[in-house]
């Protein structure tokens, strides 16, 4: 195991341990930000596995987030709530109620299975073709959710999901996700992923299958996207098809690109930067009275500033703030 991976795992474990004490010193507002930040890290890191390490820019990751949220929600919904909200649910689901952990793992597995089916044709594409095709997948998932009324309540709010995602729980899931992805990325498999990203012809020349390599990254990323979607649903408790559509996709892409697509640390940095700026600017939108200077309400300023930041990063740091570096080895490649 490399020194960098050991340092990453050690830092992640310390973060998880700190999570147990944070609820005693952090306000409810701060805990909400941290929980959503942890879930966002899982989603951005899962998106970065395919987008950053294989060079396949997928825009359909939010489709797997939606599948994960609804599958886990259906499995964990109480029998009484299923009878009330989903009376037409098939019998093999109507009488089942699972805990959050097994429901989350099953949701991830379902997403991985869907990714294999979808990825077999889509991972043969490259460039903007795969981006458009995967976006089409996201739109199809949204359409299915809206029309599968017996399973999802259609366009109505899906409610009754147990809200049992606390800060320690979110941190544990984040640590596990980063540890597993780190173990994959900085292994021989990770070298194969980067080889396919850098030069597909050279990768094929040394015996690598471009399709299998891309499909592996796409499938593993889909699994963790489903896990993140499940946690998202269990934190919100109520959601709809519009929760998992274009706004969420754009938000995750901004976090990923700002931090750096070729780095797990980039996923964390992107989430921290975007979340912190969003909250600061959202408070400034209501206006401020500094005594000498009165700042009037500037509604929509947060979106404008984040958009400008995104443009500046694309101009001056097109590969993101960390590029392909990790925080444990900043300043040298790999």
Short mmCIF file of C-alpha atoms in Angstrom, two decimals:
data_model
loop_
_atom_site.label_atom_id
_atom_site.label_comp_id
_atom_site.label_asym_id
_atom_site.label_seq_id
_atom_site.Cartn_x
_atom_site.Cartn_y
_atom_site.Cartn_z
CA UNK A 1 0.00 0.00 0.00
CA UNK A 2 1.44 3.40 -1.01
CA UNK A 3 2.37 6.05 1.54
CA UNK A 4 -0.15 8.42 0.00
CA UNK A 5 -3.00 5.94 0.41
CA UNK A 6 -1.99 5.27 4.03
CA UNK A 7 -2.08 8.99 4.77
CA UNK A 8 -5.46 9.35 3.07
CA UNK A 9 -6.93 6.46 5.04
CA UNK A 10 -5.47 7.76 8.29
CA UNK A 11 -6.90 11.21 7.72
CA UNK A 12 -10.27 9.74 6.83
CA UNK A 13 -10.35 7.64 10.02
CA UNK A 14 -9.49 10.68 12.15
CA UNK A 15 -12.29 12.56 10.43
CA UNK A 16 -14.74 9.78 11.23
CA UNK A 17 -13.70 9.74 14.89
CA UNK A 18 -14.09 13.50 15.09
CA UNK A 19 -17.62 13.12 13.77
CA UNK A 20 -18.79 11.54 16.99
CA UNK A 21 -17.88 14.67 18.96
CA UNK A 22 -18.95 17.29 16.41
CA UNK A 23 -22.71 17.10 17.15
CA UNK A 24 -21.98 18.28 20.69
CA UNK A 25 -20.22 21.46 19.56
CA UNK A 26 -21.78 22.21 16.16
CA UNK A 27 -25.17 23.86 15.76
CA UNK A 28 -28.04 22.21 13.89
CA UNK A 29 -27.36 24.54 10.96
CA UNK A 30 -23.70 23.54 10.91
CA UNK A 31 -24.58 19.86 11.14
CA UNK A 32 -26.94 20.21 8.19
CA UNK A 33 -24.15 21.75 6.10
CA UNK A 34 -21.70 19.03 7.12
CA UNK A 35 -24.14 16.21 6.38
CA UNK A 36 -25.00 17.60 2.97
CA UNK A 37 -21.29 18.17 2.35
CA UNK A 38 -20.52 14.52 3.17
CA UNK A 39 -23.24 13.30 0.82
CA UNK A 40 -21.99 15.67 -1.89
CA UNK A 41 -18.43 14.32 -1.49
CA UNK A 42 -19.73 10.78 -2.09
CA UNK A 43 -21.64 11.89 -5.19
CA UNK A 44 -18.80 14.00 -6.62
CA UNK A 45 -16.17 11.32 -5.95
CA UNK A 46 -18.35 8.69 -7.63
CA UNK A 47 -18.81 10.97 -10.63
CA UNK A 48 -15.08 11.65 -10.78
CA UNK A 49 -14.19 7.97 -11.06
CA UNK A 50 -15.46 7.76 -14.64
CA UNK A 51 -15.18 11.42 -15.60
CA UNK A 52 -11.71 12.08 -14.23
CA UNK A 53 -9.89 8.77 -14.36
CA UNK A 54 -11.11 7.31 -17.67
CA UNK A 55 -11.78 10.49 -19.62
CA UNK A 56 -15.45 9.63 -20.21
CA UNK A 57 -17.42 12.75 -19.31
CA UNK A 58 -20.72 11.30 -18.14
CA UNK A 59 -23.68 13.60 -17.46
CA UNK A 60 -25.99 10.80 -16.35
CA UNK A 61 -24.71 10.24 -12.82
CA UNK A 62 -27.74 11.98 -11.30
CA UNK A 63 -29.91 9.28 -12.88
CA UNK A 64 -28.20 6.73 -10.61
CA UNK A 65 -28.63 9.07 -7.65
CA UNK A 66 -32.37 9.11 -8.33
CA UNK A 67 -32.54 5.33 -8.68
CA UNK A 68 -30.66 4.89 -5.41
CA UNK A 69 -32.96 7.26 -3.54
CA UNK A 70 -36.18 5.66 -4.78
CA UNK A 71 -35.04 2.04 -4.43
CA UNK A 72 -33.82 2.63 -0.89
CA UNK A 73 -36.93 4.65 -0.08
CA UNK A 74 -39.26 1.87 -1.24
CA UNK A 75 -37.33 -0.79 0.68
CA UNK A 76 -37.14 1.20 3.94
CA UNK A 77 -40.67 2.61 3.90
CA UNK A 78 -42.83 1.12 6.64
CA UNK A 79 -45.54 -1.37 5.66
CA UNK A 80 -48.24 1.02 6.88
CA UNK A 81 -46.85 3.91 4.84
CA UNK A 82 -46.62 1.69 1.76
CA UNK A 83 -50.29 0.79 2.16
CA UNK A 84 -51.15 4.49 2.44
CA UNK A 85 -48.84 6.03 -0.16
CA UNK A 86 -48.20 3.12 -2.57
CA UNK A 87 -51.35 0.96 -2.51
CA UNK A 88 -50.58 -0.58 -5.91
CA UNK A 89 -47.08 -1.72 -4.97
CA UNK A 90 -46.41 -5.40 -5.86
CA UNK A 91 -46.86 -7.83 -2.98
CA UNK A 92 -43.17 -8.80 -2.80
CA UNK A 93 -42.34 -5.16 -1.99
CA UNK A 94 -45.47 -4.14 -0.07
CA UNK A 95 -44.67 -6.41 2.87
CA UNK A 96 -40.93 -5.65 3.11
CA UNK A 97 -39.31 -3.11 5.40
CA UNK A 98 -35.53 -2.88 5.65
CA UNK A 99 -33.09 -0.84 7.66
CA UNK A 100 -31.17 1.99 6.06
CA UNK A 101 -27.88 0.09 5.68
CA UNK A 102 -29.20 -2.96 3.76
CA UNK A 103 -31.55 -0.74 1.74
CA UNK A 104 -28.61 1.49 0.81
CA UNK A 105 -26.42 -1.43 -0.24
CA UNK A 106 -29.21 -2.95 -2.32
CA UNK A 107 -29.87 0.45 -3.93
CA UNK A 108 -26.19 0.67 -4.87
CA UNK A 109 -26.25 -2.86 -6.28
CA UNK A 110 -29.34 -2.05 -8.38
CA UNK A 111 -27.58 1.03 -9.75
CA UNK A 112 -24.50 -1.05 -10.58
CA UNK A 113 -26.68 -3.56 -12.45
CA UNK A 114 -28.37 -0.79 -14.42
CA UNK A 115 -24.94 0.71 -15.16
CA UNK A 116 -23.74 -2.56 -16.70
CA UNK A 117 -26.78 -2.71 -18.99
CA UNK A 118 -26.58 0.98 -19.93
CA UNK A 119 -22.80 1.12 -20.08
CA UNK A 120 -22.30 -1.74 -22.53
CA UNK A 121 -23.41 0.42 -25.48
CA UNK A 122 -22.61 3.87 -24.05
CA UNK A 123 -19.01 3.21 -22.97
CA UNK A 124 -18.13 2.49 -26.61
CA UNK A 125 -18.64 6.19 -27.29
CA UNK A 126 -16.18 9.01 -26.64
CA UNK A 127 -16.12 12.79 -26.33
CA UNK A 128 -19.33 14.76 -26.54
CA UNK A 129 -21.19 11.72 -27.86
CA UNK A 130 -21.03 9.92 -24.51
CA UNK A 131 -21.93 13.14 -22.66
CA UNK A 132 -25.09 13.60 -24.69
CA UNK A 133 -25.98 9.90 -24.48
CA UNK A 134 -25.58 9.75 -20.69
CA UNK A 135 -27.61 12.93 -20.32
CA UNK A 136 -30.31 11.14 -22.28
CA UNK A 137 -30.12 8.32 -19.72
CA UNK A 138 -30.74 10.83 -16.92
CA UNK A 139 -33.77 12.22 -18.75
CA UNK A 140 -35.12 8.70 -19.31
CA UNK A 141 -34.77 7.89 -15.60
CA UNK A 142 -36.61 11.08 -14.68
CA UNK A 143 -39.39 10.26 -17.13
CA UNK A 144 -39.73 6.70 -15.79
CA UNK A 145 -39.93 7.99 -12.21
CA UNK A 146 -42.65 10.48 -13.13
CA UNK A 147 -44.70 7.82 -14.92
CA UNK A 148 -44.12 4.83 -12.61
CA UNK A 149 -46.84 5.99 -10.25
CA UNK A 150 -47.28 2.61 -8.54
CA UNK A 151 -43.66 2.61 -7.37
CA UNK A 152 -42.68 6.28 -7.07
CA UNK A 153 -45.95 8.23 -6.64
CA UNK A 154 -45.18 9.83 -10.00
CA UNK A 155 -44.63 13.57 -9.95
CA UNK A 156 -45.93 13.79 -6.39
CA UNK A 157 -43.63 13.94 -3.40
CA UNK A 158 -42.28 10.60 -2.23
CA UNK A 159 -42.54 10.86 1.56
CA UNK A 160 -42.30 8.77 4.71
CA UNK A 161 -38.65 7.74 4.23
CA UNK A 162 -36.92 7.29 7.63
CA UNK A 163 -34.70 10.30 8.35
CA UNK A 164 -31.90 8.57 10.25
CA UNK A 165 -28.79 10.06 8.62
CA UNK A 166 -26.85 11.80 11.38
CA UNK A 167 -23.46 13.50 11.10
CA UNK A 168 -21.44 10.48 12.38
CA UNK A 169 -23.35 8.18 10.00
CA UNK A 170 -22.71 10.50 7.04
CA UNK A 171 -19.02 10.75 7.92
CA UNK A 172 -18.66 6.98 8.18
CA UNK A 173 -20.22 6.46 4.75
CA UNK A 174 -17.96 9.19 3.33
CA UNK A 175 -14.83 7.64 4.83
CA UNK A 176 -15.76 4.18 3.54
CA UNK A 177 -16.45 5.56 0.07
CA UNK A 178 -13.19 7.50 -0.16
CA UNK A 179 -11.20 4.58 1.24
CA UNK A 180 -12.62 2.09 -1.25
CA UNK A 181 -12.31 4.45 -4.20
CA UNK A 182 -8.77 5.36 -3.14
CA UNK A 183 -7.84 1.69 -2.89
CA UNK A 184 -9.20 1.16 -6.42
CA UNK A 185 -7.69 4.26 -8.01
CA UNK A 186 -4.19 3.76 -6.60
CA UNK A 187 -3.93 0.13 -7.61
CA UNK A 188 -3.08 -1.58 -10.91
CA UNK A 189 -6.72 -1.13 -11.89
CA UNK A 190 -6.32 2.59 -11.38
CA UNK A 191 -3.29 2.59 -13.64
CA UNK A 192 -5.40 0.92 -16.31
CA UNK A 193 -8.08 3.60 -15.89
CA UNK A 194 -5.55 6.39 -16.36
CA UNK A 195 -3.95 4.60 -19.31
CA UNK A 196 -7.29 4.50 -21.10
CA UNK A 197 -7.79 8.19 -20.30
CA UNK A 198 -4.41 9.27 -21.64
CA UNK A 199 -4.23 7.22 -24.85
CA UNK A 200 -6.77 4.59 -25.86
CA UNK A 201 -4.68 3.32 -28.76
CA UNK A 202 -1.60 2.79 -26.57
CA UNK A 203 -3.77 1.13 -23.90
CA UNK A 204 -5.15 -1.31 -26.47
CA UNK A 205 -1.64 -1.95 -27.75
CA UNK A 206 -0.57 -3.28 -24.32
CA UNK A 207 -3.63 -5.52 -24.06
CA UNK A 208 -6.12 -3.36 -22.14
CA UNK A 209 -9.79 -3.51 -23.11
CA UNK A 210 -11.05 0.06 -23.33
CA UNK A 211 -14.69 -1.02 -23.06
CA UNK A 212 -14.16 -3.22 -19.97
CA UNK A 213 -12.03 -0.61 -18.24
CA UNK A 214 -14.50 2.19 -18.84
CA UNK A 215 -17.42 -0.05 -17.92
CA UNK A 216 -15.76 -0.97 -14.62
CA UNK A 217 -15.32 2.68 -13.66
CA UNK A 218 -18.86 3.52 -14.80
CA UNK A 219 -20.33 0.63 -12.78
CA UNK A 220 -18.39 1.31 -9.58
CA UNK A 221 -19.22 5.00 -9.86
CA UNK A 222 -22.90 4.12 -10.31
CA UNK A 223 -22.83 1.95 -7.18
CA UNK A 224 -21.54 4.80 -5.02
CA UNK A 225 -23.89 7.25 -6.74
CA UNK A 226 -26.74 4.96 -5.67
CA UNK A 227 -25.33 4.88 -2.13
CA UNK A 228 -25.17 8.68 -2.10
CA UNK A 229 -28.68 8.91 -3.49
CA UNK A 230 -29.95 6.63 -0.73
CA UNK A 231 -28.28 8.75 1.95
CA UNK A 232 -29.68 11.89 0.32
CA UNK A 233 -33.19 10.45 0.38
CA UNK A 234 -32.87 9.25 3.97
CA UNK A 235 -31.63 12.66 5.04
CA UNK A 236 -34.39 14.62 3.29
CA UNK A 237 -37.19 12.18 4.13
CA UNK A 238 -39.29 13.56 1.26
CA UNK A 239 -38.26 14.15 -2.35
CA UNK A 240 -39.60 14.15 -5.89
CA UNK A 241 -38.32 13.48 -9.39
CA UNK A 242 -37.29 17.13 -9.77
CA UNK A 243 -34.93 16.76 -6.80
CA UNK A 244 -32.68 14.61 -8.99
CA UNK A 245 -32.55 16.52 -12.26
CA UNK A 246 -30.59 19.25 -14.02
CA UNK A 247 -29.93 21.59 -11.04
CA UNK A 248 -28.32 18.78 -9.04
CA UNK A 249 -26.34 17.62 -12.09
CA UNK A 250 -24.95 21.12 -12.70
CA UNK A 251 -24.08 21.55 -9.02
CA UNK A 252 -22.15 18.27 -8.89
CA UNK A 253 -20.29 19.01 -12.13
CA UNK A 254 -19.22 22.44 -10.85
CA UNK A 255 -17.88 20.87 -7.64
CA UNK A 256 -16.04 18.18 -9.59
CA UNK A 257 -14.47 20.47 -12.17
CA UNK A 258 -13.51 23.16 -9.66
CA UNK A 259 -11.74 20.71 -7.37
CA UNK A 260 -10.07 18.66 -10.08
CA UNK A 261 -11.44 15.61 -11.84
CA UNK A 262 -8.30 13.51 -11.51
CA UNK A 263 -8.12 13.58 -7.72
CA UNK A 264 -10.17 12.30 -4.79
CA UNK A 265 -8.98 15.28 -2.79
CA UNK A 266 -10.31 17.45 -5.60
CA UNK A 267 -13.80 16.12 -4.94
CA UNK A 268 -13.53 17.15 -1.29
CA UNK A 269 -12.04 20.56 -2.09
CA UNK A 270 -14.67 21.27 -4.74
CA UNK A 271 -17.49 20.45 -2.34
CA UNK A 272 -15.99 22.57 0.44
CA UNK A 273 -15.36 25.60 -1.80
CA UNK A 274 -18.77 25.57 -3.49
CA UNK A 275 -20.69 24.86 -0.27
CA UNK A 276 -18.86 27.55 1.72
CA UNK A 277 -19.23 30.19 -1.00
CA UNK A 278 -22.89 29.32 -1.55
CA UNK A 279 -23.72 29.76 2.13
CA UNK A 280 -21.72 32.99 2.49
CA UNK A 281 -23.23 34.54 -0.62
CA UNK A 282 -26.72 33.35 0.29
CA UNK A 283 -26.48 35.26 3.56
CA UNK A 284 -25.18 38.34 1.75
CA UNK A 285 -28.14 38.21 -0.64
CA UNK A 286 -30.40 39.40 2.18
CA UNK A 287 -28.32 42.56 2.54
CA UNK A 288 -26.09 43.83 5.35
CA UNK A 289 -25.87 46.92 7.53
CA UNK A 290 -22.21 47.58 8.34
CA UNK A 291 -22.92 50.94 9.98
CA UNK A 292 -21.00 53.13 7.54
CA UNK A 293 -22.01 51.11 4.50
CA UNK A 294 -25.40 49.52 3.87
CA UNK A 295 -25.36 46.65 1.39
CA UNK A 296 -28.79 46.27 -0.24
CA UNK A 297 -30.32 42.86 -0.96
CA UNK A 298 -28.68 41.27 -4.00
CA UNK A 299 -30.94 38.40 -4.89
CA UNK A 300 -29.32 35.88 -7.20
CA UNK A 301 -25.80 37.11 -6.41
CA UNK A 302 -24.66 33.66 -5.26
CA UNK A 303 -25.37 32.11 -8.65
CA UNK A 304 -23.67 34.99 -10.47
CA UNK A 305 -20.52 34.84 -8.34
CA UNK A 306 -20.29 31.04 -8.55
CA UNK A 307 -20.74 31.24 -12.31
CA UNK A 308 -17.93 33.80 -12.58
CA UNK A 309 -15.71 31.67 -10.35
CA UNK A 310 -16.36 28.67 -12.55
CA UNK A 311 -15.41 30.66 -15.65
CA UNK A 312 -12.20 31.97 -14.05
CA UNK A 313 -11.14 28.50 -12.93
CA UNK A 314 -11.77 27.15 -16.43
CA UNK A 315 -9.57 29.93 -17.86
CA UNK A 316 -6.67 29.82 -15.42
CA UNK A 317 -6.94 26.28 -13.94
CA UNK A 318 -8.73 24.24 -16.61
CA UNK A 319 -7.86 21.00 -14.81
CA UNK A 320 -9.26 22.24 -11.49
CA UNK A 321 -7.72 23.59 -8.31
CA UNK A 322 -5.84 20.38 -7.47
CA UNK A 323 -5.61 19.03 -11.04
CA UNK A 324 -4.59 15.36 -10.54
CA UNK A 325 -2.82 15.84 -7.21
CA UNK A 326 -3.87 14.64 -3.77
CA UNK A 327 -3.61 16.80 -0.66
CA UNK A 328 -1.19 14.29 0.84
CA UNK A 329 1.28 14.84 -1.99
CA UNK A 330 0.52 18.33 -3.24
CA UNK A 331 3.18 19.58 -5.54
CA UNK A 332 4.03 16.35 -7.29
CA UNK A 333 2.12 14.32 -9.83
CA UNK A 334 0.11 11.22 -9.15
#
